[in-house]
XYZ file of C-alpha atoms in Angstrom:
227
model
C 96.545 123.612 177.372
C 93.652 121.349 177.064
C 91.288 121.516 174.222
C 87.814 119.717 174.481
C 85.983 119.297 171.166
C 82.304 118.290 171.301
C 81.321 116.552 168.205
C 78.943 114.197 166.465
C 81.847 112.908 164.362
C 84.913 112.138 166.409
C 86.517 110.325 163.571
C 87.148 113.691 161.740
C 89.906 114.338 164.464
C 91.808 111.025 164.294
C 94.260 112.291 161.736
C 94.222 115.914 162.945
C 95.697 114.766 166.214
C 98.509 113.117 164.403
C 99.661 115.927 161.976
C 102.214 118.748 162.035
C 102.158 121.090 164.985
C 99.251 119.493 166.796
C 100.898 116.219 167.014
C 104.100 117.769 168.164
C 102.518 119.809 170.752
C 100.572 116.778 172.067
C 103.971 114.753 172.056
C 105.763 117.346 174.136
C 102.903 117.684 176.519
C 101.939 121.200 175.779
C 98.524 120.279 174.421
C 96.037 117.824 175.330
C 93.094 117.292 172.767
C 89.960 115.640 174.308
C 87.238 114.531 171.738
C 83.800 114.377 173.176
C 80.985 112.542 171.192
C 77.891 114.267 172.639
C 75.490 111.811 170.894
C 76.586 109.543 173.874
C 74.633 112.044 176.068
C 71.348 111.583 174.458
C 68.589 109.935 176.555
C 67.069 108.582 173.321
C 67.369 104.955 172.671
C 68.619 105.534 169.209
C 71.071 108.196 170.511
C 69.098 110.877 168.737
C 70.227 114.415 169.377
C 68.156 116.610 166.952
C 64.461 117.168 166.347
C 62.112 119.303 164.328
C 61.931 123.088 164.725
C 59.063 124.733 166.800
C 56.997 127.058 164.587
C 57.871 125.152 161.659
C 60.763 125.097 159.005
C 63.079 122.781 157.097
C 65.721 120.666 158.551
C 66.496 119.492 162.099
C 67.917 121.279 165.115
C 70.456 120.109 167.632
C 68.691 119.626 171.129
C 70.075 121.418 174.065
C 70.012 118.507 176.605
C 72.742 116.310 175.032
C 75.201 119.306 174.628
C 74.496 120.508 178.202
C 75.074 117.093 179.563
C 78.464 116.758 177.684
C 79.376 120.387 178.819
C 78.989 119.158 182.417
C 82.019 116.943 182.073
C 84.172 119.914 181.390
C 82.959 122.380 184.040
C 86.172 124.480 184.339
C 86.607 125.060 180.628
C 85.907 128.159 178.683
C 83.245 127.205 176.241
C 82.835 128.296 172.682
C 79.915 127.715 170.349
C 81.212 127.536 166.768
C 78.370 129.257 164.863
C 77.914 131.552 161.590
C 76.058 134.049 164.059
C 79.273 134.287 166.247
C 81.926 137.032 166.479
C 84.429 136.622 163.856
C 87.545 134.603 164.830
C 90.962 136.054 163.875
C 94.362 136.141 165.235
C 93.591 138.504 167.923
C 90.852 136.137 169.186
C 93.391 133.261 168.963
C 95.720 135.014 171.351
C 92.988 135.552 173.602
C 91.686 131.989 173.839
C 95.413 130.757 174.187
C 95.436 132.441 177.567
C 92.950 129.815 178.821
C 94.293 126.533 180.476
C 91.289 124.662 179.287
C 89.084 125.354 176.159
C 85.878 123.691 174.804
C 84.712 123.968 171.159
C 81.214 122.848 170.266
C 80.676 121.707 166.597
C 77.284 122.219 165.186
C 75.382 120.302 162.480
C 72.042 120.269 160.617
C 70.235 123.425 160.765
C 71.975 124.627 163.926
C 71.238 124.719 167.511
C 68.497 125.166 169.901
C 68.928 128.805 171.001
C 68.942 127.817 174.852
C 72.451 126.255 174.268
C 73.603 129.911 174.591
C 72.797 129.692 178.444
C 75.611 127.159 178.809
C 78.373 128.684 177.032
C 80.640 131.691 177.283
C 80.617 132.993 173.536
C 79.975 132.327 169.872
C 82.529 132.415 167.432
C 82.406 132.146 163.595
C 85.518 131.555 161.261
C 83.938 133.306 158.306
C 80.852 134.433 156.485
C 80.085 131.129 154.674
C 78.312 128.044 155.533
C 79.861 124.613 156.287
C 78.007 121.207 156.708
C 79.326 121.078 160.272
C 81.550 122.731 162.735
C 84.392 120.192 162.553
C 86.652 122.163 160.245
C 85.877 125.255 162.184
C 86.974 123.483 165.418
C 90.194 122.408 163.632
C 90.806 126.141 162.628
C 90.245 127.408 166.051
C 92.234 124.765 167.778
C 95.362 124.976 165.562
C 95.257 128.672 165.469
C 95.067 128.847 169.350
C 97.367 125.845 170.264
C 100.340 127.087 168.028
C 100.461 130.151 170.292
C 100.770 128.313 173.590
C 104.371 128.541 175.152
C 106.638 125.887 173.808
C 104.602 124.726 170.721
C 106.662 126.764 168.282
C 109.447 129.389 168.643
C 108.119 132.814 169.670
C 110.072 134.589 166.883
C 108.476 132.120 164.310
C 104.720 133.281 164.986
C 105.751 136.913 165.526
C 106.712 137.491 161.993
C 103.842 135.973 160.514
C 100.785 137.498 158.953
C 98.544 139.457 161.152
C 101.066 139.618 163.949
C 103.208 142.441 165.098
C 102.146 145.507 162.671
C 99.074 143.732 161.586
C 100.183 143.475 158.042
C 100.329 140.424 155.834
C 103.698 138.539 155.732
C 106.405 139.782 153.209
C 107.356 137.793 150.306
C 109.870 135.031 151.052
C 112.282 133.218 148.678
C 114.395 130.165 148.614
C 116.907 128.179 146.098
C 117.138 128.481 143.130
C 117.991 132.098 142.610
C 116.689 132.064 139.103
C 113.739 129.916 138.196
C 112.489 130.412 134.404
C 113.699 133.959 134.682
C 111.933 134.819 137.915
C 114.795 135.923 140.102
C 115.093 136.330 143.920
C 115.110 140.048 144.674
C 118.709 141.205 144.918
C 118.322 142.970 148.266
C 117.865 139.708 150.033
C 121.274 138.546 148.765
C 123.107 141.881 149.836
C 123.807 140.810 153.399
C 122.649 144.276 154.426
C 120.085 143.452 157.273
C 119.031 147.162 157.435
C 118.049 147.213 153.839
C 116.474 143.846 153.895
C 114.297 144.931 156.848
C 113.380 147.936 155.139
C 112.536 145.928 151.874
C 110.504 143.346 153.823
C 108.316 146.103 155.632
C 107.746 147.972 152.358
C 106.833 144.641 150.592
C 104.389 143.667 153.438
C 102.519 146.999 153.171
C 102.361 146.652 149.430
C 100.952 143.066 149.664
C 98.556 143.859 152.143
C 97.366 146.995 150.095
C 96.802 144.688 147.223
C 95.177 141.745 148.656
C 93.515 143.000 152.002
C 92.540 146.890 151.499
C 90.291 146.211 154.589
C 93.403 145.810 156.776
C 94.970 148.965 155.617
C 91.859 150.997 156.170
C 91.567 149.475 159.638
C 95.257 150.347 160.501
C 94.680 153.893 159.103
C 91.578 154.384 161.243
C 93.626 153.228 164.475
C 96.349 155.885 163.424
C 93.948 158.607 163.329
C 92.332 157.809 166.775
């Protein structure tokens, strides 16, 4: 898979490419990460890519032309504008994006984008209902969540048992040594060797954790069940 990231701050991604699963995926040839500084596509002598807002308003807006020109260099990719106005990104969306051979993520800054940019992208995505200074962190979130699902990046069974996968619940509690830490002990069922009982316990605990921390997921699953 190839992921292009259009940004004004390519240095944000220097360490990102060298860490953990992303670095491993690049080394194994499963992922190509292409960072594009769209400031280089400005026709302004100072490489300016923003301007004042028509109709008045505070802040500066990213211009359409530099981004459109940058997108012309990745014509065969699926193009995603990272924006607070986009559809909410989740694990289902990560699976969908992972099916593309080439993906382009566009990072915003300032007060946002000239609306006409939407004519040159395939969709808008948001990583949550909050405001960030720029789209670089959002791009890292989408890139990692998507790349780790590509074949060969991690073992299939590893991500199938994680939160939001399979039955849609949060992950069950997990423990390692020591057995007893300051009186907090590992549940005995996990030491029983009875795989049937362990699986049952994990399913129950996943449900209880989800019910406690994410009631919205439980309600969603109940609605699906009633349909």
